[in-house]
């Protein structure tokens, strides 16, 4: 008797399954796999889209300006403008990462170093103006854009007003009672050079807080820059100071003595015809330099004219009289 192997029987049985059934099973399997794949992808993608949207909402509107920053900025704007805090309005507050301290401080020309400061850009409506502030994260540093012309309504401290009037009186020879401060504007000068009326200044930002003060002197308007404490008072060197200011007797004697020594003419035969208090832009200008840089390194003093025989000699003298320089163009 011959045995038929079971393996051959199974193989022959499988081969007899109709091809249509096999195709149907294959399609069903593929469809089931596809549905599962699509379902899995949808489950993963939906939360991702929601997270992106949520992130955008937080970035644009969700971050609230801290109360400490709000208070610090409003206090500063009120102090500078003279407008009550209740009448000021923060129109925009944007959380920002400032690239470095120079950018944070409104520097116009900054290096590319990356030393980030996390903080805020805050815009406040002050009367008809929009003032831009930069504040660090906790409000311990508040900086107003130096291009903003703060309103002149803030009261100039009486002590500073008196110092400015005293300086103008001394230079002009006009009594302080006859001088008038017509405008006083709280300002943040970009740096010491700008504060000192420099014509060509580096664009570093090293702010000097203070005042721009206009004084009416006879028919002129004199412009002063004064720092916040009043310890620095600088008159615009372009101002033509009246020649009526009184030249100190000690300086008069030194100038006449120098002219007498150079000319051989006795002091009694010399005459000072004009003495004008001046702010020379820098030592080069003080020393009658023909070609001077535009740096502003002021020398306070006098321009003195002396009549020597038929000539008029011009001297520059510093405030103390320790430096006396004769115009080198004079034919001695």
PDB file of C-alpha atoms in Angstrom, residues 32-248:
ATOM      1  CA  UNK A  32      -7.333  48.046   6.632  1.00  0.00           C
ATOM      2  CA  UNK A  33      -3.647  49.033   6.770  1.00  0.00           C
ATOM      3  CA  UNK A  34      -4.318  52.263   4.910  1.00  0.00           C
ATOM      4  CA  UNK A  35      -7.159  53.268   7.244  1.00  0.00           C
ATOM      5  CA  UNK A  36      -4.945  52.659  10.256  1.00  0.00           C
ATOM      6  CA  UNK A  37      -2.112  54.709   8.722  1.00  0.00           C
ATOM      7  CA  UNK A  38      -4.392  57.620   7.900  1.00  0.00           C
ATOM      8  CA  UNK A  39      -5.924  57.512  11.350  1.00  0.00           C
ATOM      9  CA  UNK A  40      -2.517  57.577  13.019  1.00  0.00           C
ATOM     10  CA  UNK A  41      -1.291  60.497  10.913  1.00  0.00           C
ATOM     11  CA  UNK A  42      -4.387  62.539  11.647  1.00  0.00           C
ATOM     12  CA  UNK A  43      -4.025  61.964  15.366  1.00  0.00           C
ATOM     13  CA  UNK A  44      -0.434  63.204  15.268  1.00  0.00           C
ATOM     14  CA  UNK A  45      -0.932  66.218  12.929  1.00  0.00           C
ATOM     15  CA  UNK A  46      -3.940  67.770  14.639  1.00  0.00           C
ATOM     16  CA  UNK A  47      -2.259  68.484  17.994  1.00  0.00           C
ATOM     17  CA  UNK A  48       0.814  69.902  16.149  1.00  0.00           C
ATOM     18  CA  UNK A  49      -1.340  72.445  14.273  1.00  0.00           C
ATOM     19  CA  UNK A  50      -3.101  73.400  17.502  1.00  0.00           C
ATOM     20  CA  UNK A  51       0.243  73.937  19.240  1.00  0.00           C
ATOM     21  CA  UNK A  52       1.493  76.248  16.458  1.00  0.00           C
ATOM     22  CA  UNK A  53      -1.683  78.325  16.639  1.00  0.00           C
ATOM     23  CA  UNK A  54      -1.478  78.513  20.427  1.00  0.00           C
ATOM     24  CA  UNK A  55       2.180  79.558  20.210  1.00  0.00           C
ATOM     25  CA  UNK A  56       1.298  82.386  17.801  1.00  0.00           C
ATOM     26  CA  UNK A  57      -1.460  83.612  20.080  1.00  0.00           C
ATOM     27  CA  UNK A  58       0.869  83.721  23.071  1.00  0.00           C
ATOM     28  CA  UNK A  59       3.534  85.589  21.116  1.00  0.00           C
ATOM     29  CA  UNK A  60       1.207  88.223  19.701  1.00  0.00           C
ATOM     30  CA  UNK A  61      -1.311  88.920  22.428  1.00  0.00           C
ATOM     31  CA  UNK A  62      -0.824  86.591  25.336  1.00  0.00           C
ATOM     32  CA  UNK A  63       2.184  88.273  27.031  1.00  0.00           C
ATOM     33  CA  UNK A  64       1.074  90.941  29.443  1.00  0.00           C
ATOM     34  CA  UNK A  65       3.271  93.916  30.311  1.00  0.00           C
ATOM     35  CA  UNK A  66       4.354  93.450  33.939  1.00  0.00           C
ATOM     36  CA  UNK A  67       2.857  95.933  36.380  1.00  0.00           C
ATOM     37  CA  UNK A  68       6.321  97.114  37.500  1.00  0.00           C
ATOM     38  CA  UNK A  69       7.284  97.991  33.911  1.00  0.00           C
ATOM     39  CA  UNK A  70       3.952  99.711  33.277  1.00  0.00           C
ATOM     40  CA  UNK A  71       4.338 101.863  36.393  1.00  0.00           C
ATOM     41  CA  UNK A  72       7.983 102.755  35.722  1.00  0.00           C
ATOM     42  CA  UNK A  73       7.320 103.829  32.119  1.00  0.00           C
ATOM     43  CA  UNK A  74       4.209 105.861  32.975  1.00  0.00           C
ATOM     44  CA  UNK A  75       5.982 107.578  35.873  1.00  0.00           C
ATOM     45  CA  UNK A  76       8.899 108.566  33.632  1.00  0.00           C
ATOM     46  CA  UNK A  77       6.646 109.863  30.846  1.00  0.00           C
ATOM     47  CA  UNK A  78       4.564 111.841  33.317  1.00  0.00           C
ATOM     48  CA  UNK A  79       7.651 113.387  34.915  1.00  0.00           C
ATOM     49  CA  UNK A  80       9.139 114.388  31.561  1.00  0.00           C
ATOM     50  CA  UNK A  81       5.944 115.677  29.972  1.00  0.00           C
ATOM     51  CA  UNK A  82       4.095 117.178  32.928  1.00  0.00           C
ATOM     52  CA  UNK A  83       1.018 115.176  31.908  1.00  0.00           C
ATOM     53  CA  UNK A  84      -0.829 113.322  34.661  1.00  0.00           C
ATOM     54  CA  UNK A  85      -0.523 109.526  34.540  1.00  0.00           C
ATOM     55  CA  UNK A  86      -4.304 109.272  34.188  1.00  0.00           C
ATOM     56  CA  UNK A  87      -4.038 111.134  30.873  1.00  0.00           C
ATOM     57  CA  UNK A  88      -1.298 108.913  29.429  1.00  0.00           C
ATOM     58  CA  UNK A  89      -2.061 105.800  27.412  1.00  0.00           C
ATOM     59  CA  UNK A  90       0.104 102.788  26.565  1.00  0.00           C
ATOM     60  CA  UNK A  91      -0.885 102.028  22.986  1.00  0.00           C
ATOM     61  CA  UNK A  92       1.475  99.098  22.394  1.00  0.00           C
ATOM     62  CA  UNK A  93       3.732  96.811  24.405  1.00  0.00           C
ATOM     63  CA  UNK A  94       5.876  94.228  22.611  1.00  0.00           C
ATOM     64  CA  UNK A  95       8.068  91.637  24.303  1.00  0.00           C
ATOM     65  CA  UNK A  96      11.471  91.829  22.599  1.00  0.00           C
ATOM     66  CA  UNK A  97      14.918  90.315  22.635  1.00  0.00           C
ATOM     67  CA  UNK A  98      17.319  93.228  22.018  1.00  0.00           C
ATOM     68  CA  UNK A  99      20.473  91.961  20.326  1.00  0.00           C
ATOM     69  CA  UNK A 100      22.884  93.786  22.629  1.00  0.00           C
ATOM     70  CA  UNK A 101      23.012  96.719  25.085  1.00  0.00           C
ATOM     71  CA  UNK A 102      23.732  99.176  22.255  1.00  0.00           C
ATOM     72  CA  UNK A 103      20.519  98.269  20.417  1.00  0.00           C
ATOM     73  CA  UNK A 104      18.615  98.316  23.725  1.00  0.00           C
ATOM     74  CA  UNK A 105      19.906 101.866  24.299  1.00  0.00           C
ATOM     75  CA  UNK A 106      18.716 103.100  20.863  1.00  0.00           C
ATOM     76  CA  UNK A 107      22.266 103.213  19.481  1.00  0.00           C
ATOM     77  CA  UNK A 108      22.285 104.209  15.821  1.00  0.00           C
ATOM     78  CA  UNK A 109      25.545 102.467  14.952  1.00  0.00           C
ATOM     79  CA  UNK A 110      26.036  99.232  16.913  1.00  0.00           C
ATOM     80  CA  UNK A 111      28.459  96.328  16.706  1.00  0.00           C
ATOM     81  CA  UNK A 112      27.136  92.919  15.695  1.00  0.00           C
ATOM     82  CA  UNK A 113      27.979  91.262  19.009  1.00  0.00           C
ATOM     83  CA  UNK A 114      25.168  89.211  20.476  1.00  0.00           C
ATOM     84  CA  UNK A 115      24.615  89.998  24.156  1.00  0.00           C
ATOM     85  CA  UNK A 116      20.834  89.793  24.357  1.00  0.00           C
ATOM     86  CA  UNK A 117      18.648  91.758  26.750  1.00  0.00           C
ATOM     87  CA  UNK A 118      15.146  90.442  27.218  1.00  0.00           C
ATOM     88  CA  UNK A 119      12.615  93.185  27.682  1.00  0.00           C
ATOM     89  CA  UNK A 120       9.898  95.327  26.174  1.00  0.00           C
ATOM     90  CA  UNK A 121       9.309  97.999  23.577  1.00  0.00           C
ATOM     91  CA  UNK A 122       6.550 100.237  24.937  1.00  0.00           C
ATOM     92  CA  UNK A 123       4.784 103.032  23.063  1.00  0.00           C
ATOM     93  CA  UNK A 124       2.938 105.712  25.033  1.00  0.00           C
ATOM     94  CA  UNK A 125       0.574 108.370  23.720  1.00  0.00           C
ATOM     95  CA  UNK A 126       1.645 111.713  25.241  1.00  0.00           C
ATOM     96  CA  UNK A 127      -0.575 114.549  24.035  1.00  0.00           C
ATOM     97  CA  UNK A 128      -0.191 114.362  20.223  1.00  0.00           C
ATOM     98  CA  UNK A 129       3.091 112.420  20.317  1.00  0.00           C
ATOM     99  CA  UNK A 130       4.011 108.739  20.481  1.00  0.00           C
ATOM    100  CA  UNK A 131       6.939 108.096  22.800  1.00  0.00           C
ATOM    101  CA  UNK A 132       8.954 104.881  22.432  1.00  0.00           C
ATOM    102  CA  UNK A 133      10.581 103.293  25.465  1.00  0.00           C
ATOM    103  CA  UNK A 134      12.845 100.306  25.861  1.00  0.00           C
ATOM    104  CA  UNK A 135      12.537  98.548  29.204  1.00  0.00           C
ATOM    105  CA  UNK A 136      14.328  95.496  30.513  1.00  0.00           C
ATOM    106  CA  UNK A 137      12.337  92.529  31.755  1.00  0.00           C
ATOM    107  CA  UNK A 138      11.696  93.720  35.307  1.00  0.00           C
ATOM    108  CA  UNK A 139      11.556  97.470  34.605  1.00  0.00           C
ATOM    109  CA  UNK A 140      14.776  98.378  36.441  1.00  0.00           C
ATOM    110  CA  UNK A 141      16.071 100.018  33.225  1.00  0.00           C
ATOM    111  CA  UNK A 142      13.809 102.413  31.326  1.00  0.00           C
ATOM    112  CA  UNK A 143      15.121 104.330  28.297  1.00  0.00           C
ATOM    113  CA  UNK A 144      13.276 106.895  26.195  1.00  0.00           C
ATOM    114  CA  UNK A 145      14.220 107.145  22.514  1.00  0.00           C
ATOM    115  CA  UNK A 146      16.592 110.166  22.437  1.00  0.00           C
ATOM    116  CA  UNK A 147      14.976 111.356  19.189  1.00  0.00           C
ATOM    117  CA  UNK A 148      11.793 112.132  21.130  1.00  0.00           C
ATOM    118  CA  UNK A 149      11.332 115.826  21.831  1.00  0.00           C
ATOM    119  CA  UNK A 150       9.924 115.691  25.337  1.00  0.00           C
ATOM    120  CA  UNK A 151       7.389 118.401  26.044  1.00  0.00           C
ATOM    121  CA  UNK A 152       8.692 121.623  27.546  1.00  0.00           C
ATOM    122  CA  UNK A 153       5.880 121.778  30.093  1.00  0.00           C
ATOM    123  CA  UNK A 154       7.905 120.218  32.909  1.00  0.00           C
ATOM    124  CA  UNK A 155       8.899 122.828  35.461  1.00  0.00           C
ATOM    125  CA  UNK A 156      12.614 123.617  35.457  1.00  0.00           C
ATOM    126  CA  UNK A 157      13.897 123.356  39.047  1.00  0.00           C
ATOM    127  CA  UNK A 158      14.300 126.818  40.564  1.00  0.00           C
ATOM    128  CA  UNK A 159      17.937 126.201  41.533  1.00  0.00           C
ATOM    129  CA  UNK A 160      18.862 125.336  37.922  1.00  0.00           C
ATOM    130  CA  UNK A 161      16.910 128.322  36.568  1.00  0.00           C
ATOM    131  CA  UNK A 162      18.856 130.627  38.903  1.00  0.00           C
ATOM    132  CA  UNK A 163      22.198 129.133  37.826  1.00  0.00           C
ATOM    133  CA  UNK A 164      21.395 129.589  34.121  1.00  0.00           C
ATOM    134  CA  UNK A 165      20.236 133.182  34.633  1.00  0.00           C
ATOM    135  CA  UNK A 166      23.344 133.963  36.687  1.00  0.00           C
ATOM    136  CA  UNK A 167      25.578 132.624  33.894  1.00  0.00           C
ATOM    137  CA  UNK A 168      23.709 134.615  31.236  1.00  0.00           C
ATOM    138  CA  UNK A 169      23.896 137.762  33.369  1.00  0.00           C
ATOM    139  CA  UNK A 170      27.649 137.346  33.879  1.00  0.00           C
ATOM    140  CA  UNK A 171      28.301 136.831  30.166  1.00  0.00           C
ATOM    141  CA  UNK A 172      25.979 139.551  28.909  1.00  0.00           C
ATOM    142  CA  UNK A 173      26.342 142.229  31.556  1.00  0.00           C
ATOM    143  CA  UNK A 174      22.545 142.345  31.839  1.00  0.00           C
ATOM    144  CA  UNK A 175      20.995 142.040  35.297  1.00  0.00           C
ATOM    145  CA  UNK A 176      19.357 138.670  36.013  1.00  0.00           C
ATOM    146  CA  UNK A 177      16.074 140.480  36.741  1.00  0.00           C
ATOM    147  CA  UNK A 178      16.037 141.664  33.102  1.00  0.00           C
ATOM    148  CA  UNK A 179      16.586 138.195  31.638  1.00  0.00           C
ATOM    149  CA  UNK A 180      13.815 135.708  30.865  1.00  0.00           C
ATOM    150  CA  UNK A 181      13.755 131.933  30.418  1.00  0.00           C
ATOM    151  CA  UNK A 182      11.347 131.490  27.514  1.00  0.00           C
ATOM    152  CA  UNK A 183      11.533 127.684  27.245  1.00  0.00           C
ATOM    153  CA  UNK A 184      12.862 124.744  29.230  1.00  0.00           C
ATOM    154  CA  UNK A 185      12.671 121.263  27.700  1.00  0.00           C
ATOM    155  CA  UNK A 186      13.596 118.057  29.515  1.00  0.00           C
ATOM    156  CA  UNK A 187      15.896 116.107  27.171  1.00  0.00           C
ATOM    157  CA  UNK A 188      18.022 112.992  26.954  1.00  0.00           C
ATOM    158  CA  UNK A 189      21.155 113.938  25.009  1.00  0.00           C
ATOM    159  CA  UNK A 190      22.637 110.993  23.080  1.00  0.00           C
ATOM    160  CA  UNK A 191      26.093 111.407  24.589  1.00  0.00           C
ATOM    161  CA  UNK A 192      28.473 113.976  26.126  1.00  0.00           C
ATOM    162  CA  UNK A 193      29.414 115.278  22.692  1.00  0.00           C
ATOM    163  CA  UNK A 194      25.789 116.051  21.796  1.00  0.00           C
ATOM    164  CA  UNK A 195      25.282 117.597  25.253  1.00  0.00           C
ATOM    165  CA  UNK A 196      28.270 119.868  24.606  1.00  0.00           C
ATOM    166  CA  UNK A 197      26.911 121.067  21.224  1.00  0.00           C
ATOM    167  CA  UNK A 198      29.481 119.018  19.289  1.00  0.00           C
ATOM    168  CA  UNK A 199      29.064 119.361  15.537  1.00  0.00           C
ATOM    169  CA  UNK A 200      30.696 116.025  14.658  1.00  0.00           C
ATOM    170  CA  UNK A 201      29.972 113.349  17.256  1.00  0.00           C
ATOM    171  CA  UNK A 202      30.480 109.597  17.393  1.00  0.00           C
ATOM    172  CA  UNK A 203      27.167 107.728  17.422  1.00  0.00           C
ATOM    173  CA  UNK A 204      27.851 105.951  20.692  1.00  0.00           C
ATOM    174  CA  UNK A 205      24.899 106.040  23.064  1.00  0.00           C
ATOM    175  CA  UNK A 206      25.985 107.235  26.491  1.00  0.00           C
ATOM    176  CA  UNK A 207      22.996 109.318  27.517  1.00  0.00           C
ATOM    177  CA  UNK A 208      23.078 112.539  29.516  1.00  0.00           C
ATOM    178  CA  UNK A 209      19.757 113.467  31.046  1.00  0.00           C
ATOM    179  CA  UNK A 210      19.071 117.148  31.461  1.00  0.00           C
ATOM    180  CA  UNK A 211      17.492 120.235  29.972  1.00  0.00           C
ATOM    181  CA  UNK A 212      17.599 122.500  26.945  1.00  0.00           C
ATOM    182  CA  UNK A 213      16.990 126.020  28.195  1.00  0.00           C
ATOM    183  CA  UNK A 214      16.330 129.115  26.087  1.00  0.00           C
ATOM    184  CA  UNK A 215      17.062 132.517  27.641  1.00  0.00           C
ATOM    185  CA  UNK A 216      16.031 135.845  26.130  1.00  0.00           C
ATOM    186  CA  UNK A 217      18.984 138.264  26.351  1.00  0.00           C
ATOM    187  CA  UNK A 218      17.990 141.621  24.880  1.00  0.00           C
ATOM    188  CA  UNK A 219      17.152 140.782  21.242  1.00  0.00           C
ATOM    189  CA  UNK A 220      18.871 137.396  21.271  1.00  0.00           C
ATOM    190  CA  UNK A 221      17.832 133.883  22.282  1.00  0.00           C
ATOM    191  CA  UNK A 222      20.602 131.975  24.025  1.00  0.00           C
ATOM    192  CA  UNK A 223      20.492 128.162  24.137  1.00  0.00           C
ATOM    193  CA  UNK A 224      21.898 126.307  27.128  1.00  0.00           C
ATOM    194  CA  UNK A 225      22.311 122.611  27.823  1.00  0.00           C
ATOM    195  CA  UNK A 226      22.153 121.741  31.519  1.00  0.00           C
ATOM    196  CA  UNK A 227      22.559 118.315  33.076  1.00  0.00           C
ATOM    197  CA  UNK A 228      19.945 116.947  35.475  1.00  0.00           C
ATOM    198  CA  UNK A 229      21.726 118.067  38.646  1.00  0.00           C
ATOM    199  CA  UNK A 230      22.694 121.487  37.282  1.00  0.00           C
ATOM    200  CA  UNK A 231      26.403 120.792  37.813  1.00  0.00           C
ATOM    201  CA  UNK A 232      27.109 121.317  34.074  1.00  0.00           C
ATOM    202  CA  UNK A 233      25.844 124.386  32.235  1.00  0.00           C
ATOM    203  CA  UNK A 234      26.970 124.800  28.613  1.00  0.00           C
ATOM    204  CA  UNK A 235      26.117 127.741  26.349  1.00  0.00           C
ATOM    205  CA  UNK A 236      25.838 127.080  22.607  1.00  0.00           C
ATOM    206  CA  UNK A 237      29.229 128.265  21.284  1.00  0.00           C
ATOM    207  CA  UNK A 238      27.532 129.739  18.202  1.00  0.00           C
ATOM    208  CA  UNK A 239      25.927 132.402  20.395  1.00  0.00           C
ATOM    209  CA  UNK A 240      27.441 135.821  19.848  1.00  0.00           C
ATOM    210  CA  UNK A 241      27.896 136.920  23.437  1.00  0.00           C
ATOM    211  CA  UNK A 242      27.454 140.626  24.072  1.00  0.00           C
ATOM    212  CA  UNK A 243      30.714 142.550  24.570  1.00  0.00           C
ATOM    213  CA  UNK A 244      29.270 144.330  27.603  1.00  0.00           C
ATOM    214  CA  UNK A 245      30.320 141.673  30.105  1.00  0.00           C
ATOM    215  CA  UNK A 246      32.856 143.027  32.563  1.00  0.00           C
ATOM    216  CA  UNK A 247      36.410 141.772  32.127  1.00  0.00           C
ATOM    217  CA  UNK A 248      38.025 140.950  35.466  1.00  0.00           C
TER     218      UNK A 248
END
